[in-house]
mmCIF file of C-alpha atoms in Angstrom:
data_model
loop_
_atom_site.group_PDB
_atom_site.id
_atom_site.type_symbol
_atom_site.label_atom_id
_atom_site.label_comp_id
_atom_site.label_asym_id
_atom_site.label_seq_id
_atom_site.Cartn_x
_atom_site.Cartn_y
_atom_site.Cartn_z
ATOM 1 C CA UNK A 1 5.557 -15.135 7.087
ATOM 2 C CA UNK A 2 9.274 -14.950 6.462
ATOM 3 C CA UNK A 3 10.881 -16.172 2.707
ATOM 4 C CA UNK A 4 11.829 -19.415 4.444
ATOM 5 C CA UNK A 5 8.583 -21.680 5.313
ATOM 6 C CA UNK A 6 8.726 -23.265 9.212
ATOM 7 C CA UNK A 7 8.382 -26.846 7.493
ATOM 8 C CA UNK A 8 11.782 -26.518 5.096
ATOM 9 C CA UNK A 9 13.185 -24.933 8.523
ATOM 10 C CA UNK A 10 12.433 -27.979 10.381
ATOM 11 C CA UNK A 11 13.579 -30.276 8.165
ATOM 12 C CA UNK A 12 16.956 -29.111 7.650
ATOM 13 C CA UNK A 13 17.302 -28.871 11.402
ATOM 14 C CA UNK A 14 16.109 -32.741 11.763
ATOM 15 C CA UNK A 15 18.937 -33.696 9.517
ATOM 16 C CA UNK A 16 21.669 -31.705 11.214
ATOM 17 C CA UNK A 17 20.615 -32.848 14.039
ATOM 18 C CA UNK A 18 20.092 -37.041 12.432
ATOM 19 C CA UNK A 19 16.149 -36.675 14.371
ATOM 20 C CA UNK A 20 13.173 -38.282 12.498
ATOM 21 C CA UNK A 21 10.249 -35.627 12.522
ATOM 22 C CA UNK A 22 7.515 -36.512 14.500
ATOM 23 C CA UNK A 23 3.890 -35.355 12.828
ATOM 24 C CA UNK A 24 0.870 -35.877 15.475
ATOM 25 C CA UNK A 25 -2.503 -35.019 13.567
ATOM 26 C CA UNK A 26 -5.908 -33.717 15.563
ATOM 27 C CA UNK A 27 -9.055 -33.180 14.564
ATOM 28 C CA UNK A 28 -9.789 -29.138 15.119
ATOM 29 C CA UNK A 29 -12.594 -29.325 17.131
ATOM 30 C CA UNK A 30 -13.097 -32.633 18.620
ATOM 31 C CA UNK A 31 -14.429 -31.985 21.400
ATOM 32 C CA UNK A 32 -14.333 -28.478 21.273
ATOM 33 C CA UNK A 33 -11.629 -25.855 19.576
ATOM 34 C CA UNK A 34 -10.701 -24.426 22.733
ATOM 35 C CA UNK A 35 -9.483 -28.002 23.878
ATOM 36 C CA UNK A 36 -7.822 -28.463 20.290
ATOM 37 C CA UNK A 37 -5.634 -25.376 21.001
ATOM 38 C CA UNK A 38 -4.552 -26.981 24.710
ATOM 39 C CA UNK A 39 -4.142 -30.093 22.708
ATOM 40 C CA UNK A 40 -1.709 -28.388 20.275
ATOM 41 C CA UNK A 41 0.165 -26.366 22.680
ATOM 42 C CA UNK A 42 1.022 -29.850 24.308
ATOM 43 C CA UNK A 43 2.094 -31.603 21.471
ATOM 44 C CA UNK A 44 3.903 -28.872 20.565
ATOM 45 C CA UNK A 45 5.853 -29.340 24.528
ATOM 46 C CA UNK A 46 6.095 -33.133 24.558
ATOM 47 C CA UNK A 47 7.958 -33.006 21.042
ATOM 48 C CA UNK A 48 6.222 -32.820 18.346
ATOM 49 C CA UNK A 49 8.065 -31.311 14.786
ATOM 50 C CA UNK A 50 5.247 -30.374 12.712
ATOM 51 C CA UNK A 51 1.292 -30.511 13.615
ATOM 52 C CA UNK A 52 -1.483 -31.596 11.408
ATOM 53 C CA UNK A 53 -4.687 -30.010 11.767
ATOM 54 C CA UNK A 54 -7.693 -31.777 10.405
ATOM 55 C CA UNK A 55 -10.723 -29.845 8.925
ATOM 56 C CA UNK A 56 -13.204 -31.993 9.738
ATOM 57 C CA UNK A 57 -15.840 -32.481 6.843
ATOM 58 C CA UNK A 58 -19.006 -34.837 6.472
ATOM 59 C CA UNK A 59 -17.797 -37.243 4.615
ATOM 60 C CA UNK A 60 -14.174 -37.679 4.887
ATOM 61 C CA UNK A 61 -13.457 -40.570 2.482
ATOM 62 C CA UNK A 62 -9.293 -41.168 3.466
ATOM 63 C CA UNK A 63 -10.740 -41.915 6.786
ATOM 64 C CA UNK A 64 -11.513 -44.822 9.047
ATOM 65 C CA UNK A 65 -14.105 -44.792 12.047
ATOM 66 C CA UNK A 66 -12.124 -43.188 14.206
ATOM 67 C CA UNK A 67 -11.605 -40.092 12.380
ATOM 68 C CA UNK A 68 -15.044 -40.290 11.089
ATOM 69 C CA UNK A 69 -15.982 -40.471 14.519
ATOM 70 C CA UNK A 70 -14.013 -37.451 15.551
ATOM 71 C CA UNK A 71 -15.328 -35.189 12.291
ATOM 72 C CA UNK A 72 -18.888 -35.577 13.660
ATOM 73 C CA UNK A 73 -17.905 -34.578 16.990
ATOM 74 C CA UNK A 74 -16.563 -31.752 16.236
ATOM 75 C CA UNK A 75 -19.288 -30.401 13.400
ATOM 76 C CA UNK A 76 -21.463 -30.968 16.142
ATOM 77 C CA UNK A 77 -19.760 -28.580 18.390
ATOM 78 C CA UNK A 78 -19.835 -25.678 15.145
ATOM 79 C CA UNK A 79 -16.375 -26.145 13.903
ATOM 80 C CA UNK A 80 -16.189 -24.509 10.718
ATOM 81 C CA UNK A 81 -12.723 -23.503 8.449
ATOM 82 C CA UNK A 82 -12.772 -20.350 9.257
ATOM 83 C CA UNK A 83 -12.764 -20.563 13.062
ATOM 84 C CA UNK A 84 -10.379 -23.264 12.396
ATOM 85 C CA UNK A 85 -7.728 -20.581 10.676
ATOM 86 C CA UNK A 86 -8.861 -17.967 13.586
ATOM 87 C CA UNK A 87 -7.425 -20.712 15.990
ATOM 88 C CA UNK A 88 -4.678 -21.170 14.353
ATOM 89 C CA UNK A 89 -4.132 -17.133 14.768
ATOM 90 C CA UNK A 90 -4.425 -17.427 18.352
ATOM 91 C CA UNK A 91 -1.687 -20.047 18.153
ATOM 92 C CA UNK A 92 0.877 -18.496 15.712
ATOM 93 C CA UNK A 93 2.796 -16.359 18.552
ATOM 94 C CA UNK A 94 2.431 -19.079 21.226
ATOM 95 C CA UNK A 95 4.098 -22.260 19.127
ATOM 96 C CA UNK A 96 7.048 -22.359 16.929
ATOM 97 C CA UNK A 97 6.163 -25.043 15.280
ATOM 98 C CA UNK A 98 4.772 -25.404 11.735
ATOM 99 C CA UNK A 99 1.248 -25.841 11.685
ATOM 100 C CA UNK A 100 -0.285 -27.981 8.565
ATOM 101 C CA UNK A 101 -3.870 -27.858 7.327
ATOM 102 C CA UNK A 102 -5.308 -31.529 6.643
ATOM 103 C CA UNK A 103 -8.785 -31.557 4.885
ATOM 104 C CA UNK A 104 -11.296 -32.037 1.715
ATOM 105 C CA UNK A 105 -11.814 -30.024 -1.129
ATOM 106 C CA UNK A 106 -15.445 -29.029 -0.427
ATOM 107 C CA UNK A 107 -14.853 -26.059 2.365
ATOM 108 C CA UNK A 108 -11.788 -24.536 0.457
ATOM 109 C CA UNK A 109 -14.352 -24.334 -2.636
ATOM 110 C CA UNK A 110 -16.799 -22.825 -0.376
ATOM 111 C CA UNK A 111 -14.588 -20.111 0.899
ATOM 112 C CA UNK A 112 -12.678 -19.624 -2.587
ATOM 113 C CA UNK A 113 -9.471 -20.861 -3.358
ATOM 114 C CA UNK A 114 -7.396 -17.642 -2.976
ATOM 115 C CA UNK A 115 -8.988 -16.043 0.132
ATOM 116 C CA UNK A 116 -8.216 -19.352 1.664
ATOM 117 C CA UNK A 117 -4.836 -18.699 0.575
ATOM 118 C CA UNK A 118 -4.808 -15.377 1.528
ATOM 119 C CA UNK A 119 -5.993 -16.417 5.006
ATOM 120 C CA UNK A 120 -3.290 -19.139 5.433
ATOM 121 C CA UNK A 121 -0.792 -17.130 4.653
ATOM 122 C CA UNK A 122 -2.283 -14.349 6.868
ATOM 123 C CA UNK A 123 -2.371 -16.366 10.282
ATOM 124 C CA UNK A 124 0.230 -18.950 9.915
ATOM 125 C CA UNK A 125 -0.437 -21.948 8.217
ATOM 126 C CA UNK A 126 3.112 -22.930 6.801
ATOM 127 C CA UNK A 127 1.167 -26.456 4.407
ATOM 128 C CA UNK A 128 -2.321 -27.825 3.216
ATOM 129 C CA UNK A 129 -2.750 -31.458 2.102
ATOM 130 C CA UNK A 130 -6.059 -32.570 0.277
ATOM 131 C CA UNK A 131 -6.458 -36.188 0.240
ATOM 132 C CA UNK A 132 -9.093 -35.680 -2.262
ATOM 133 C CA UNK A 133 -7.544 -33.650 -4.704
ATOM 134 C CA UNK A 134 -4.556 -35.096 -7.515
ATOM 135 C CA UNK A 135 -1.509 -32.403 -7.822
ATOM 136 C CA UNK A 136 -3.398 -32.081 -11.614
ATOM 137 C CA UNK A 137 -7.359 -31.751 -10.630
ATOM 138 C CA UNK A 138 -6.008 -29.448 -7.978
ATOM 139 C CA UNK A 139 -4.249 -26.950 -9.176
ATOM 140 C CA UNK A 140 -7.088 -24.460 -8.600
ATOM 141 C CA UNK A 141 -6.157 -24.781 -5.117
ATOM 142 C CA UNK A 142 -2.759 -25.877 -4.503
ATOM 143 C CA UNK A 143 -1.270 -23.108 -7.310
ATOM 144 C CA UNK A 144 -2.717 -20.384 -4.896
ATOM 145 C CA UNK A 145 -1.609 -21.566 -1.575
ATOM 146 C CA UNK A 146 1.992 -22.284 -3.554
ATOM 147 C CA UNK A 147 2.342 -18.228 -4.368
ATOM 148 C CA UNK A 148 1.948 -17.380 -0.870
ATOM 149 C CA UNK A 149 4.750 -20.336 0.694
ATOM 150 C CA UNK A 150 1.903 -22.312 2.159
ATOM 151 C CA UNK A 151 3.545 -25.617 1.042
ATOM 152 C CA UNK A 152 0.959 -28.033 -0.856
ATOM 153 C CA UNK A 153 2.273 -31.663 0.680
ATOM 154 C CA UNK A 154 1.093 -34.446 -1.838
ATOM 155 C CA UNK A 155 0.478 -37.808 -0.992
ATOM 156 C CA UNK A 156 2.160 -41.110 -2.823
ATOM 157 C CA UNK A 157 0.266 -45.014 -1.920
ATOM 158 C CA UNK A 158 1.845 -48.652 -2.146
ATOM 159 C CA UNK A 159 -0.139 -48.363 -5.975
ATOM 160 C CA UNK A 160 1.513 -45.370 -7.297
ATOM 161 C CA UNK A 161 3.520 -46.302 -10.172
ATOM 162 C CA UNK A 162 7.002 -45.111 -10.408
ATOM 163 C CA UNK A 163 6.582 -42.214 -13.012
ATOM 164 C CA UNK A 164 3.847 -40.957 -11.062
ATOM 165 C CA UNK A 165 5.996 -41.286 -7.681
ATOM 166 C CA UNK A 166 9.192 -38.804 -8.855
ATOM 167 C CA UNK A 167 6.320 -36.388 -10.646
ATOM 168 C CA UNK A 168 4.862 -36.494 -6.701
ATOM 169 C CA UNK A 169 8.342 -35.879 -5.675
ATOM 170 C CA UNK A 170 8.840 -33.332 -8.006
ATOM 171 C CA UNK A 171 5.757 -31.152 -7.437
ATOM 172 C CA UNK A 172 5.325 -31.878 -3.136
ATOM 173 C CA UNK A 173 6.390 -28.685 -1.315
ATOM 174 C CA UNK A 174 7.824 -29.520 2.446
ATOM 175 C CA UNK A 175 7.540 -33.246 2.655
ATOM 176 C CA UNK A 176 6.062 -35.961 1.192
ATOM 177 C CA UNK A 177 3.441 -37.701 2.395
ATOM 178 C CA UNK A 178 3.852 -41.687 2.041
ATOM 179 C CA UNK A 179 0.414 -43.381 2.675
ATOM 180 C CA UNK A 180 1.545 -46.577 4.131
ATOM 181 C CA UNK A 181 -1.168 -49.022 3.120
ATOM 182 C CA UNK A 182 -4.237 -49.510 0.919
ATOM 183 C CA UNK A 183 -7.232 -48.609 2.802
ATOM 184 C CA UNK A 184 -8.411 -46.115 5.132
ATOM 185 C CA UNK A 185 -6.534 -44.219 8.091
ATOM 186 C CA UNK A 186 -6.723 -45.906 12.128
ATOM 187 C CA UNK A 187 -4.286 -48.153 14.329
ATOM 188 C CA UNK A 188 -3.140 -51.387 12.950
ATOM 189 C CA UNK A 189 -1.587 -53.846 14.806
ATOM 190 C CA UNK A 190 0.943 -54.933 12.061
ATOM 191 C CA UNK A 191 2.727 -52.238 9.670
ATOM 192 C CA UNK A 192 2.251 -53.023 6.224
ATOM 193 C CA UNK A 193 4.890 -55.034 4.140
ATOM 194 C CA UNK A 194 7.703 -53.171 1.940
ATOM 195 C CA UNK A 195 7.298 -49.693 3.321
ATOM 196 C CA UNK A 196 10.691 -49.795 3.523
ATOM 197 C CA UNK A 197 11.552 -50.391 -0.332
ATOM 198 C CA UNK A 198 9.037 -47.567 -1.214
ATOM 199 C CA UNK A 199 10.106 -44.842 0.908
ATOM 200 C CA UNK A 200 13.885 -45.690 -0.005
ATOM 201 C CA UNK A 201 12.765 -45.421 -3.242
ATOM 202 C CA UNK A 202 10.791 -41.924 -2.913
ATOM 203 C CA UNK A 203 14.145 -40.573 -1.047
ATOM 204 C CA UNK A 204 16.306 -41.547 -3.967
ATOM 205 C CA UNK A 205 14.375 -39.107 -6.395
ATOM 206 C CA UNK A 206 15.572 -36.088 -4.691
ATOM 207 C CA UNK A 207 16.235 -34.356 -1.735
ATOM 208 C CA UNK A 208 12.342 -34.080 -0.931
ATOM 209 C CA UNK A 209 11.957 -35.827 2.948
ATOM 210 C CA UNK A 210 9.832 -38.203 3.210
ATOM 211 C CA UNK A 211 7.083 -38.546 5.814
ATOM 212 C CA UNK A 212 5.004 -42.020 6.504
ATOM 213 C CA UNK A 213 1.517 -42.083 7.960
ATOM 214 C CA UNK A 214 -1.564 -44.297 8.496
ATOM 215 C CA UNK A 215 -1.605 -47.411 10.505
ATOM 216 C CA UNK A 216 0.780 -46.528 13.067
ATOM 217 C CA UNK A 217 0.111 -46.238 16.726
ATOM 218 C CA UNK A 218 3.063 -47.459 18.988
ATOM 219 C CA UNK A 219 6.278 -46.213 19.967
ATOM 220 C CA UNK A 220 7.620 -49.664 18.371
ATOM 221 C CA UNK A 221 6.109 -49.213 15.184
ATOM 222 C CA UNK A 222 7.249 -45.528 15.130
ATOM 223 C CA UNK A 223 10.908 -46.600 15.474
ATOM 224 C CA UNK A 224 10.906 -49.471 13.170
ATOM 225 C CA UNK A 225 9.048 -46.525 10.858
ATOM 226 C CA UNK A 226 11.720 -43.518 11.602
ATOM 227 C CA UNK A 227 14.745 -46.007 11.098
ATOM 228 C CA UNK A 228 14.394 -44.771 7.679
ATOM 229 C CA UNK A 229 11.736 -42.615 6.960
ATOM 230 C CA UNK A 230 12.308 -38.749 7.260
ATOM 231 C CA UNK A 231 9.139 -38.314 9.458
ATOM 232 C CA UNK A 232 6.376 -40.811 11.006
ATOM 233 C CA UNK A 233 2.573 -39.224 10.655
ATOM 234 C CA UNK A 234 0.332 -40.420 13.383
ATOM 235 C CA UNK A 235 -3.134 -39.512 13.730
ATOM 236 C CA UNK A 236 -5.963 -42.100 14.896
ATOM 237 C CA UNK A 237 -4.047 -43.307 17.999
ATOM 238 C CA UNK A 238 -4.166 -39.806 19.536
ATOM 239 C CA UNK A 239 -7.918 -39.585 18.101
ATOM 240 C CA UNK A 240 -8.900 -42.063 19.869
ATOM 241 C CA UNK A 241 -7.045 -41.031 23.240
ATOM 242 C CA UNK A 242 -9.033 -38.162 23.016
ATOM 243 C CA UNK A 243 -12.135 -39.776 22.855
ATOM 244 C CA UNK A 244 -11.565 -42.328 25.545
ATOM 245 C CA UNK A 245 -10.053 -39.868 27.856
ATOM 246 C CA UNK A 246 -12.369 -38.640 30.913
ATOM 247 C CA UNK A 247 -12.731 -34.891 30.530
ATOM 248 C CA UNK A 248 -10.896 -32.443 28.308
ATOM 249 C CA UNK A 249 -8.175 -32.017 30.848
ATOM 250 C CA UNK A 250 -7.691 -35.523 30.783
ATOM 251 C CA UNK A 251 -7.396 -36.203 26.853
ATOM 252 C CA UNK A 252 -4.451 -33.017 27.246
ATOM 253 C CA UNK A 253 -2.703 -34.968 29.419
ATOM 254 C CA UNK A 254 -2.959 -38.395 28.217
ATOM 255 C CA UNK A 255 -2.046 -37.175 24.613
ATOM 256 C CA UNK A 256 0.658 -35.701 26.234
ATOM 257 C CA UNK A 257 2.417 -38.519 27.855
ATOM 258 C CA UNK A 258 1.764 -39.890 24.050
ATOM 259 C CA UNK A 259 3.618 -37.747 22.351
ATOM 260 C CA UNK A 260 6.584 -38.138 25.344
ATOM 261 C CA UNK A 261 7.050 -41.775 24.697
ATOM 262 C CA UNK A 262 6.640 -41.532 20.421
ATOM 263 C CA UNK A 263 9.049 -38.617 21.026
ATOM 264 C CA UNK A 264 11.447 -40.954 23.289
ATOM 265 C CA UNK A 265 10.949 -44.384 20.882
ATOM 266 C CA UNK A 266 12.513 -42.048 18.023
ATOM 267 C CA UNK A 267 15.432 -40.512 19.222
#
């Protein structure tokens, strides 16, 4: 990996350009990995700025059903962290995009905290965000991955008091992550109330962008969303248009034409 990481890249390219990023999220191996790297690869064409990969784990507790659903399916089919990483070696050369890690604590500690960061630095992996882990509790893990430019992106909520909010700004590497409402991730039909005041607020402490995710599923939601927000996260509406779709060729497609018309709704 070059001195400059992909995400800080991006991001200074959005805002030359006055583009919100858009951040589609996956779960690596739902169904299969093989379809999760066609999956990528189309984002990646249809517009997509930065790609979240989920890890899937057995109990992911930031999750709703969906997502749940979709870590089952693809523990089922043998997905483990390190084939994740090996996929996202195959991918490095074929996709300019930055690639971020999303998962839990528990397979990190199971591999070791610095040969994961060894290994992310090794194929590619420009961030890691742990939903489970506070910037304090998980410094064991983020310090490592920090050494070697893999950004550790922390998360802020609607609850997080204002000290705590400019420490989160102070310590996030690449974005932050602004969790849009209390509760668990999946499509809402209504965006939560005052997202705007709180990510105007998170933008004031610095020069950090920030990036807002959970609840949001349509192109109208993602514009009201990227009128001010530095990015707009989505996740469990392309989740679930993997699930429903007929075939694997089908869920590439239909995520796809997804990402086209978030991609549109934006600019």
């Amino acid at each position: 990996m070059s001195d400059a990481n992909r995400i800080d890249v991006r991001f200074a390219k959005l805002r030359e350009e006055g583009r919100t990023a858009l951040v589609p999220f996956l779960t690596a191996g739902d169904p299969d990995l093989e379809t999760s790297e066609r999956l990528i690869l189309e984002m990646a064409d249809a517009g997509a700025d930065v790609i979240e990969i989920g890890v899937p784990f057995s109990d992911p507790t930031a999750e709703g059903p969906t997502i749940q659903r979709s870590s089952s399916r693809a523990l089922a089919s043998g997905t483990s962290l390190r084939a994740i990483l090996m996929m996202v070696d195959r991918l490095r050369s074929r996709i300019e995009q930055p690639l971020v890690l999303m998962g839990y604590a528990n397979p990190v500690h199971a591999m070791g905290a610095e040969a994961f960061a060894k290994s992310c630095e090794d194929v590619g992996v420009d961030g890691i965000i742990f939903p489970d882990l506070t910037p304090e509790d998980g410094k064991p893990y983020l310090d490592p991955c920090r050494e070697r430019n893999v950004h550790p992106i922390l998360l802020a909520a609607p609850t997080t008091r204002p000290d705590r909010l400019e420490m989160l700004v102070r310590e996030t590497r690449g974005f932050l992550y602004y969790v849009s409402l209390q509760g668990v991730t999946g499509a809402r039909a209504d965006l939560a109330k005052g997202i705007e005041e709180k990510v105007r607020a998170a933008q004031a402490l610095g020069d950090t962008p920030v990036c807002v995710g959970f609840g949001i599923s349509t192109p109208e939601q993602a514009k009201a969303i990227g009128a001010y927000a530095d990015g707009v996260v989505i996740g469990s509406a392309i989740v679930d248009l993997i699930e429903q779709a007929e075939g694997r060729t089908a869920a590439v497609d239909a995520v796809g034409r997804y990402i086209a018309e978030i991609r549109a709704a934006l600019d």
